[in-house]
Coordinates of C-alpha atoms and ligand atoms in Angstrom, one line a residue:
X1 CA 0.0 0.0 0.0
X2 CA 1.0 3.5 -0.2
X3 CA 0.6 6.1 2.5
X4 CA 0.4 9.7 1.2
X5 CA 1.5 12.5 3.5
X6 CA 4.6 13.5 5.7
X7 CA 3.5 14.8 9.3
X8 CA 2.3 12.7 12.2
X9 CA -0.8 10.9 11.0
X10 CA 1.4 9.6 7.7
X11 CA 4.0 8.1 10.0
X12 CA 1.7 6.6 12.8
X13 CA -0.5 5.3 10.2
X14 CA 2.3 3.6 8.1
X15 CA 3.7 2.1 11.4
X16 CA 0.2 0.6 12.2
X17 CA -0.4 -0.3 8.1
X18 CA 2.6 -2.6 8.6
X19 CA 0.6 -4.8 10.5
X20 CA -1.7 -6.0 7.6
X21 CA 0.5 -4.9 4.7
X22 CA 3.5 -6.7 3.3
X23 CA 4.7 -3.6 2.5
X24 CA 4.1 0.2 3.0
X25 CA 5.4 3.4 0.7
X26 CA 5.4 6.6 2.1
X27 CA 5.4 9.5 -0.4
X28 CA 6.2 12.7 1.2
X29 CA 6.1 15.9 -0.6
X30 CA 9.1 17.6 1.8
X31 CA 12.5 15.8 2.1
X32 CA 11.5 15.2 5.7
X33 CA 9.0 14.1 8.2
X34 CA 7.2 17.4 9.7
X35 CA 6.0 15.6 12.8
X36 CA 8.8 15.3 15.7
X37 CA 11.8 12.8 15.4
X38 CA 10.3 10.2 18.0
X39 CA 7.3 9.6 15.8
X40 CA 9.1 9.9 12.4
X41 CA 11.9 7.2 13.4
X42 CA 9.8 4.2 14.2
X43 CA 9.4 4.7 10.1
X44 CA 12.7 4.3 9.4
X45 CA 13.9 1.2 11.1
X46 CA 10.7 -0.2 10.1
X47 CA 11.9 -2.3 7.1
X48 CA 8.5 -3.3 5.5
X49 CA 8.7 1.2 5.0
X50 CA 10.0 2.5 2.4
X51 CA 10.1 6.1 2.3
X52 CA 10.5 8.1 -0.8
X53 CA 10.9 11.8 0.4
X54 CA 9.9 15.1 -2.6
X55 CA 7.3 12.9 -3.5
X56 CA 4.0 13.9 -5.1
X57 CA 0.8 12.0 -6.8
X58 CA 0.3 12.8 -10.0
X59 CA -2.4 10.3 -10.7
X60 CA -4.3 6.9 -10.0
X61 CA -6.1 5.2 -12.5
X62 CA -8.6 2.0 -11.9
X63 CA -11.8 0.8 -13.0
X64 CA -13.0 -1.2 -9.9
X65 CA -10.3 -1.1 -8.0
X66 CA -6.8 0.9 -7.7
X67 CA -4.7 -0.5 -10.7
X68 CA -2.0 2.5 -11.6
X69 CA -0.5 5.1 -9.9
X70 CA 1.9 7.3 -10.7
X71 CA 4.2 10.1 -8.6
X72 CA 6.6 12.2 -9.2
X73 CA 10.2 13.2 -7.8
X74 CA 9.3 17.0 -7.3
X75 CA 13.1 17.9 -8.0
X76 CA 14.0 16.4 -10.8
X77 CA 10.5 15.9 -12.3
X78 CA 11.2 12.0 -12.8
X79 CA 7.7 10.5 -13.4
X80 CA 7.1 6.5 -12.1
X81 CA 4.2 4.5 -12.9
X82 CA 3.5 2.0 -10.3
X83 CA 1.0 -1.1 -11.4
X84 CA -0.6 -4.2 -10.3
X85 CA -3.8 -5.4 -11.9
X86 CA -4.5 -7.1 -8.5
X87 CA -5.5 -3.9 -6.7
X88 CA -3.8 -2.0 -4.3
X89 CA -4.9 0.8 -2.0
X90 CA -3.4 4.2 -0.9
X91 CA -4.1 6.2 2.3
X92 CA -3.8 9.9 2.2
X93 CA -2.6 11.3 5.7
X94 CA -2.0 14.8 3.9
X95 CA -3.2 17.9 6.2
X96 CA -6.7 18.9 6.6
X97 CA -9.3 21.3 6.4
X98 CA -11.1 23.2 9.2
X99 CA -15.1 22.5 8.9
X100 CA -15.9 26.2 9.5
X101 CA -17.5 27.2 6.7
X102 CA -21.1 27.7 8.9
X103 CA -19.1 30.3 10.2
X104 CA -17.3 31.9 7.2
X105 CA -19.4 34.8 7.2
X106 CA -19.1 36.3 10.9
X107 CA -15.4 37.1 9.6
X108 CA -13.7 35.1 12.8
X109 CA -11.0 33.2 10.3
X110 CA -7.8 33.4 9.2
X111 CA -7.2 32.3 6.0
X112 CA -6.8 28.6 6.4
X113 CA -10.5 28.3 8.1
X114 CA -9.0 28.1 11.2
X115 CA -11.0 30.1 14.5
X116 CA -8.9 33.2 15.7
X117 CA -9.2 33.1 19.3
X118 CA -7.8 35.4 22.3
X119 CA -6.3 33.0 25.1
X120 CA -9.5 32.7 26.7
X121 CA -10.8 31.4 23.4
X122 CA -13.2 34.2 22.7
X123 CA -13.9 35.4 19.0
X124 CA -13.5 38.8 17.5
X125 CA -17.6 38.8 18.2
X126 CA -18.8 38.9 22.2
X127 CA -20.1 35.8 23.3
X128 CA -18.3 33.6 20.7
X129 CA -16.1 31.3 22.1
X130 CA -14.2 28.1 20.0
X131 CA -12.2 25.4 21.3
X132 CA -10.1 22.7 20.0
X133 CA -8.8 21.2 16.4
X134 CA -10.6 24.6 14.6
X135 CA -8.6 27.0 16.5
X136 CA -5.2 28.2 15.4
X137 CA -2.7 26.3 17.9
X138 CA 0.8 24.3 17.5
X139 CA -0.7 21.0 19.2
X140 CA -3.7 19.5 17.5
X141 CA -4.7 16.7 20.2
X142 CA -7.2 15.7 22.8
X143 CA -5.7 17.2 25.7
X144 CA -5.6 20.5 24.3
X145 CA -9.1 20.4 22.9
X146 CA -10.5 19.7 26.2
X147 CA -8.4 22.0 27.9
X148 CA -10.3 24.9 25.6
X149 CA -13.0 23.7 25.8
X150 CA -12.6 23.7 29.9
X151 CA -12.0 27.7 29.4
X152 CA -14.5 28.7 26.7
X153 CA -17.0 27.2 28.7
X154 CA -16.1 28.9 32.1
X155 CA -15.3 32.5 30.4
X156 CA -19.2 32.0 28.5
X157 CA -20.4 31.2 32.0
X158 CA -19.0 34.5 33.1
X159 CA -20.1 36.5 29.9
X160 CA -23.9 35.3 30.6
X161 CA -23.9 36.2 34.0
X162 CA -22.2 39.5 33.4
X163 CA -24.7 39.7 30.6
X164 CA -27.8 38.9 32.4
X165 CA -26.6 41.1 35.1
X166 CA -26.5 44.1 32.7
X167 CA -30.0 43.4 30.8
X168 CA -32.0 41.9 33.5
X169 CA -32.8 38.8 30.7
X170 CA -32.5 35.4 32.3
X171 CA -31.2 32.6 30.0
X172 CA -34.6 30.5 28.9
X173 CA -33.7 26.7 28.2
X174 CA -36.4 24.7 25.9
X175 CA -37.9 21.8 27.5
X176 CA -37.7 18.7 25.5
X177 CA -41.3 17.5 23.9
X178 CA -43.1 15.3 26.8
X179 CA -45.0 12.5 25.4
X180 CA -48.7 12.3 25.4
X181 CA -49.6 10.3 29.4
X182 CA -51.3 7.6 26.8
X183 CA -47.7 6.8 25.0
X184 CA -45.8 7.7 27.6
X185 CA -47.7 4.8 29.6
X186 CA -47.3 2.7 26.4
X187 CA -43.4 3.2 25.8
X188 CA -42.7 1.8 29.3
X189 CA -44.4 -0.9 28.7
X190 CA -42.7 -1.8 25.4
X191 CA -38.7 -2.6 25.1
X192 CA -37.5 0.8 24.0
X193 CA -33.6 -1.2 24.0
X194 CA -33.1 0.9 20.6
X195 CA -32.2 3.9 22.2
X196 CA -29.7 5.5 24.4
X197 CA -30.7 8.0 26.5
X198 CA -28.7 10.3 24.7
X199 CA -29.9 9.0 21.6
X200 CA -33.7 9.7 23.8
X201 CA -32.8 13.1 24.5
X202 CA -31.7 14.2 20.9
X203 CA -35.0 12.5 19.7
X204 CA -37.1 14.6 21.8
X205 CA -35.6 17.8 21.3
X206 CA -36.8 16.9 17.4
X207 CA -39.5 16.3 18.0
X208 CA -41.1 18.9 19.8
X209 CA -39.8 20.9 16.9
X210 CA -41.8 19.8 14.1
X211 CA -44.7 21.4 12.9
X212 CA -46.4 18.9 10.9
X213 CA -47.7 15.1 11.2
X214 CA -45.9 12.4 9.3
X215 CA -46.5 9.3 7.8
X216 CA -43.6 6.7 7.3
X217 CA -44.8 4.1 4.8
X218 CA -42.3 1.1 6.2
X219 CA -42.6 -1.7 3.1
X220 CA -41.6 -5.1 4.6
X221 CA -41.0 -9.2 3.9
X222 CA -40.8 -12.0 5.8
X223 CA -36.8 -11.4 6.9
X224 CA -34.8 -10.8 9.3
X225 CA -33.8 -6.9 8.0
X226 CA -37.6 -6.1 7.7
X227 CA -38.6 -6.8 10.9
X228 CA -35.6 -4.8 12.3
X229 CA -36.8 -2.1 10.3
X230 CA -40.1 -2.5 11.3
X231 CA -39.5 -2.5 15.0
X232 CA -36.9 0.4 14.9
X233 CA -39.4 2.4 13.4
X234 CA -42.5 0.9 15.7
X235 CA -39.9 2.2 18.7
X236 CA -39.5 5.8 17.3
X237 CA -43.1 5.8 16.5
X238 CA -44.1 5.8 20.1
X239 CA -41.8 8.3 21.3
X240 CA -44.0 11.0 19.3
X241 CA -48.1 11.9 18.1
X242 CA -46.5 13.3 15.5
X243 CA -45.4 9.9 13.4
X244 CA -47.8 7.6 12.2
X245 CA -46.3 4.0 10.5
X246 CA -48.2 2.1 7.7
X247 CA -47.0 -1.4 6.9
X248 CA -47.2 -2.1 3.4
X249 CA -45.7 -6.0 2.5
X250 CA -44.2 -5.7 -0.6
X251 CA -41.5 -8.7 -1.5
X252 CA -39.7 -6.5 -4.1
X253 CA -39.6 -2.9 -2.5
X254 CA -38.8 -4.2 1.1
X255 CA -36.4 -2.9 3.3
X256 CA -37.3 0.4 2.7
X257 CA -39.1 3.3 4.6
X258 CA -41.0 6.6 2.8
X259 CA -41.9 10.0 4.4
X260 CA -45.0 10.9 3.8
X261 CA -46.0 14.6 4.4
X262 CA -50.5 15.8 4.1
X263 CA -51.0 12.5 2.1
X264 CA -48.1 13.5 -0.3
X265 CA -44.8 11.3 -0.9
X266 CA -42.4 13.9 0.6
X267 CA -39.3 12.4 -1.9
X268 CA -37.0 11.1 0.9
X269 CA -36.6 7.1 1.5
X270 CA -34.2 5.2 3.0
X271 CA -33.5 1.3 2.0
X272 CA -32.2 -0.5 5.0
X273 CA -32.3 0.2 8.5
X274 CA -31.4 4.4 8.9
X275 CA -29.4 3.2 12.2
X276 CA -25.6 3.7 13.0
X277 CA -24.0 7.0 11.2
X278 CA -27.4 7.4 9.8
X279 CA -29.9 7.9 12.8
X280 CA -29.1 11.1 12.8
X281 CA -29.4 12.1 9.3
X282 CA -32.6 10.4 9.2
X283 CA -34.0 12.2 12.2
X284 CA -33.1 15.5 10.5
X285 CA -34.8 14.1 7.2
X286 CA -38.1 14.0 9.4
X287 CA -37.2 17.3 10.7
X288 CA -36.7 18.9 7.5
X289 CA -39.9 17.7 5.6
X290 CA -42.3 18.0 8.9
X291 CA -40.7 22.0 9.3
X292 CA -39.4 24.5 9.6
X293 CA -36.3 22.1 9.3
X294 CA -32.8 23.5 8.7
X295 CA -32.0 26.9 7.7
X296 CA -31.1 27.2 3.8
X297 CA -29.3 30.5 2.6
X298 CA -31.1 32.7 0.0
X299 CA -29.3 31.3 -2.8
X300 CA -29.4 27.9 -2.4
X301 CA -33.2 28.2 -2.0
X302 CA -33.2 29.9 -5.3
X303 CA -31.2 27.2 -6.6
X304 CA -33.1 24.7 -5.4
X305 CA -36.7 26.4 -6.5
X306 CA -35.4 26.8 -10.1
X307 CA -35.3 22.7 -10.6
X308 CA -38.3 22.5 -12.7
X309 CA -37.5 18.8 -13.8
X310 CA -37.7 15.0 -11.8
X311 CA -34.5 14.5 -10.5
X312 CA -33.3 11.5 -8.7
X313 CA -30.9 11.5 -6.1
X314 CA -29.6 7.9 -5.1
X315 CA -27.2 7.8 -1.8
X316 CA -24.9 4.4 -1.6
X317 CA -23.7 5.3 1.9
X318 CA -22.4 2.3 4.7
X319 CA -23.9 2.5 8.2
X320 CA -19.8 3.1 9.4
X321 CA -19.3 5.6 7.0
X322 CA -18.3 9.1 9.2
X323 CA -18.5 11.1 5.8
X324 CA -21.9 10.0 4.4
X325 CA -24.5 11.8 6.6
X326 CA -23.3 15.4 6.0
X327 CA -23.7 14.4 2.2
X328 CA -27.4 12.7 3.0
X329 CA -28.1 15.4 5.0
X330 CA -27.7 18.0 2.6
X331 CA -29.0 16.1 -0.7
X332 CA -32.5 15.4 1.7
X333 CA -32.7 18.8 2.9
X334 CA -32.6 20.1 -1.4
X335 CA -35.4 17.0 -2.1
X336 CA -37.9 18.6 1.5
X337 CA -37.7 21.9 -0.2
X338 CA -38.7 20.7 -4.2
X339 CA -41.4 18.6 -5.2
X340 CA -39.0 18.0 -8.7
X341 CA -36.5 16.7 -6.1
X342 CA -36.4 12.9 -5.0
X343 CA -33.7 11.6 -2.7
X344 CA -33.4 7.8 -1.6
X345 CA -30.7 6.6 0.6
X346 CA -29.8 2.9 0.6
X347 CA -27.4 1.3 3.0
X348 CA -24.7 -0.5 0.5
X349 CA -24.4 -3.8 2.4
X350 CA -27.7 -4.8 1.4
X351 CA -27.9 -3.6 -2.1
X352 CA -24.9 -5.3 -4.0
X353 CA -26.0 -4.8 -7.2
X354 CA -26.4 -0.8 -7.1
X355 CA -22.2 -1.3 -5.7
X356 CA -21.5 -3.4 -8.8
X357 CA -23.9 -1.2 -11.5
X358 CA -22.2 2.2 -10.4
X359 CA -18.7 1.1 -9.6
X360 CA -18.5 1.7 -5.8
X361 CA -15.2 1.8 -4.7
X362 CA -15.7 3.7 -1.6
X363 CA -18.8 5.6 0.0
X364 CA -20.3 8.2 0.0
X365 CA -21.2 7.9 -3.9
X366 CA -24.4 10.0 -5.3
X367 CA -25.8 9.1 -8.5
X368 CA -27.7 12.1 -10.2
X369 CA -31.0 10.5 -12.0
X370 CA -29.2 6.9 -12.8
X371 CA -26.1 8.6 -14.6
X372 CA -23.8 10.8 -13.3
X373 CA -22.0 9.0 -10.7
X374 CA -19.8 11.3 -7.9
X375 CA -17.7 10.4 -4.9
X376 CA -17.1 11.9 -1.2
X377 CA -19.2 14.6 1.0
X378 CA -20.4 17.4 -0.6
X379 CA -22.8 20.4 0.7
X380 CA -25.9 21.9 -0.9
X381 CA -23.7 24.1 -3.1
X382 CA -21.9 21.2 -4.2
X383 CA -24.9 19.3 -5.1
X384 CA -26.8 21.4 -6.9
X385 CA -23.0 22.3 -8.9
X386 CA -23.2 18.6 -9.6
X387 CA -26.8 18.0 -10.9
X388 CA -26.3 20.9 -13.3
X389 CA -22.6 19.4 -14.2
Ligands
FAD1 C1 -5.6 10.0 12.4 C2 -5.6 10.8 13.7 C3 -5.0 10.3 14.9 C4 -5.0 11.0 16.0 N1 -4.4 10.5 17.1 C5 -4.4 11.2 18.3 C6 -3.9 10.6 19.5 O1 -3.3 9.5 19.5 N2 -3.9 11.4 20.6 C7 -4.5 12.6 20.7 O2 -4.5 13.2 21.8 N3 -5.0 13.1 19.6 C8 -5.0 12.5 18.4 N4 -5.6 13.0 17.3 C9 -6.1 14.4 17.3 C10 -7.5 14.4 18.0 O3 -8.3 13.5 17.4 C11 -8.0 15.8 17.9 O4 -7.1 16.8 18.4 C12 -9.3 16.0 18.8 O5 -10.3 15.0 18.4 C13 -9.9 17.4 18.6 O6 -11.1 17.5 19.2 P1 -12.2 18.5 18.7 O7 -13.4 18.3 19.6 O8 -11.6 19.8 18.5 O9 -12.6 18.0 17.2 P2 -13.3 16.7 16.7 O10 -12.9 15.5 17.6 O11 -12.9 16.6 15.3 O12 -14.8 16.9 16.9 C14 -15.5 17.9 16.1 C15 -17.0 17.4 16.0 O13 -17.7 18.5 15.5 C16 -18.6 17.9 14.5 N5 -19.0 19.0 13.6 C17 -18.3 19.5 12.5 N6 -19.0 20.5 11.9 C18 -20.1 20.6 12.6 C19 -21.3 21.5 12.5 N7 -21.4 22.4 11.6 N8 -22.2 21.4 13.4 C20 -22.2 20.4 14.4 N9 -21.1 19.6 14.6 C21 -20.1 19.7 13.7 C22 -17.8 16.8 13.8 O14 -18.6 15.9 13.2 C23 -17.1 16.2 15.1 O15 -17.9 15.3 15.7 C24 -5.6 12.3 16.1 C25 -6.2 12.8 14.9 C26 -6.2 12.1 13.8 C27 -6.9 12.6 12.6

């Protein structure tokens, strides 16, 4: 395998890769490790490493599966082409990027994305505090995170009470949605194992959120992945009035689950079981068709209302996968707001033919009305790009 990147996570990683790998190749852009010497030498007695310093990818090629790639010697410009028809993989350890873009606009960033902070870990703006990997600091670990964290939290304690001091406003804190005595009195007797209590809590908060009644059309066989479904959603059911289920048996569409908004097929599914990574995102696809749902910008909801044809939006995403919701998020959030709009999620490990029609080497993948295939997390922006691509 190769391992792309020269600072800390390449070097642990390739150390650990050893384990699995018959051999490892580094290919670091600089002529040395950035990370310090204790991490970086580990690598070099390591003899199943080799390390090929002023390294760069120029390309990998492969149709379902890595098959070519090729790097370059950044002084010399000496191009190699490494194959093996057999597969291979590569691992790219090479920096990262600060998720800050929700907060682009307040002006708080340098120009890497990354949170200016005072050393109490307060903004430019008043009551604006950030804490850990998003600030600007030399040491990107947990200790430090939690350490800002410790201090944001105790300097915002003393902002709101110098601030309620000043206006006379006491902080209000929304109760979660109590359940109707009736279900209340029917949950307890039921196994409600599915849920944490943090997982409870989150649930609640939705739900006393949304505006309008649902209706989740849950189409099921005789199988094992049905009847999970079925009682995943029976559980959810009873935490709220506002979800109704309606069993529908149906050998050919089953697993799958529909959000039905006033009578009216909302255009967001999901085929499996929306569990793991995905309970969230599917939480928030109830949240975003009941309403208000999330807030969209201006011009993505100009975007969005200017799709005047049927579009289908199909999500291959894994139930492990870190990266999917943010991109199932965002594609069911565009299919809540248009009627043109239809997005169905559908949880890879059960659906191995969609992995073999598109090609799916890794997940997130979108496929834009059965043709236009794309790979990785994207926003609203990004989707909307892509559609129109
Ligand atoms: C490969 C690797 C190995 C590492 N090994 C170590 C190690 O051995 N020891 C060590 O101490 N540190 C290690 N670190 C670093 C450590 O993981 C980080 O420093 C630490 O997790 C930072 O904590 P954080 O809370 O700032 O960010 P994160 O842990 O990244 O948490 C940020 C959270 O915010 C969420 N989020 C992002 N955008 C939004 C949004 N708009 N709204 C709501 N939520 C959002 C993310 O999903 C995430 O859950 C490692 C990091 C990597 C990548």
């Amino acid at each position: 395998v190769f391992v792309v990147g020269g600072g800390f996570a390449a070097a642990e990683e390739s150390v650990f890769l050893t384990k699995y790998a018959t051999h490892v190749t580094i290919l670091m852009r600089k002529s040395e490790f950035s990370c310090a010497k204790a991490v970086a030498q580990p690598v070099y007695e390591n003899e199943k490493i080799t390390v090929l310093p002023n390294t760069e990818v120029v390309k990998v090629e492969g149709r379902d599966f890595l098959e070519k790639l090729t790097y370059k010697n950044n002084q010399n410009g000496k191009e190699t082409t490494f194959k093996d028809t057999h597969g291979f993989g590569v691992f790219v350890f090479a920096g990262y990027e600060p998720a800050t873009s929700f907060v682009k606009e307040l002006n708080i960033t340098d120009e890497r994305g990354y949170i200016v902070t005072d050393r109490t870990q307060k903004t430019s703006i008043d009551g604006i505090y950030a804490a850990g990997d998003v600030c600007i600091k030399p040491l990107r670990q947990v200790v430090t995170a939690v350490g800002d964290a410790g201090l944001a939290a105790t300097e915002l304690e003393k902002y709101v009470a110098a601030m309620e001091k000043k206006t006379g406003i006491k902080p209000t804190f929304s109760q979660p949605e109590k359940p109707s005595p009736a279900k209340e009195e029917q949950a307890k007797k039921q196994d409600s194992s599915l849920f944490t209590s943090d997982m409870l809590s989150q649930l609640h908060t939705v739900f006393s959120k949304m505006e309008a009644p649902l209706v989740l059309k849950v189409y099921t066989k005789n199988d094992a992945l049905s009847n999970e479904l079925l009682s995943y959603l029976l559980e959810l059911s009873r935490l709220t009035d506002k979800i109704t289920l309606e069993e529908i048996k149906d050998e050919q569409r089953a697993p799958l689950v529909e959000i039905y908004k006033n009578g009216e097929y909302s255009g967001l599914a999901f085929h499996g079981v929306p569990g793991g990574h995905e309970f969230t995102s599917f939480i928030l696809g109830l949240y975003n068709v009941s309403g208000p749902g999330q807030s969209v910008s201006e011009d993505v909801l100009t975007r969005i209302e200017n799709i005047k044809t049927q579009t289908s939006l199909q999500i291959l995403v894994s139930l492990s996968c870190t990266m999917c919701p943010d991109l199932v998020v965002a594609a069911q959030r565009i299919a809540s707001l248009s009627p043109y709009v239809c997005t169905e999620i559908y949880d890879i490990n059960h659906f191995p033919d969609l992995k073999d029609k598109y090609h799916v080497m890794s997940v997130p993948c979108m496929v834009v009305n059965e043709d236009k295939v794309s790979f990785g997390k994207k926003n609203m922006k990004e989707i909307l790009d892509f559609i129109h691509k």
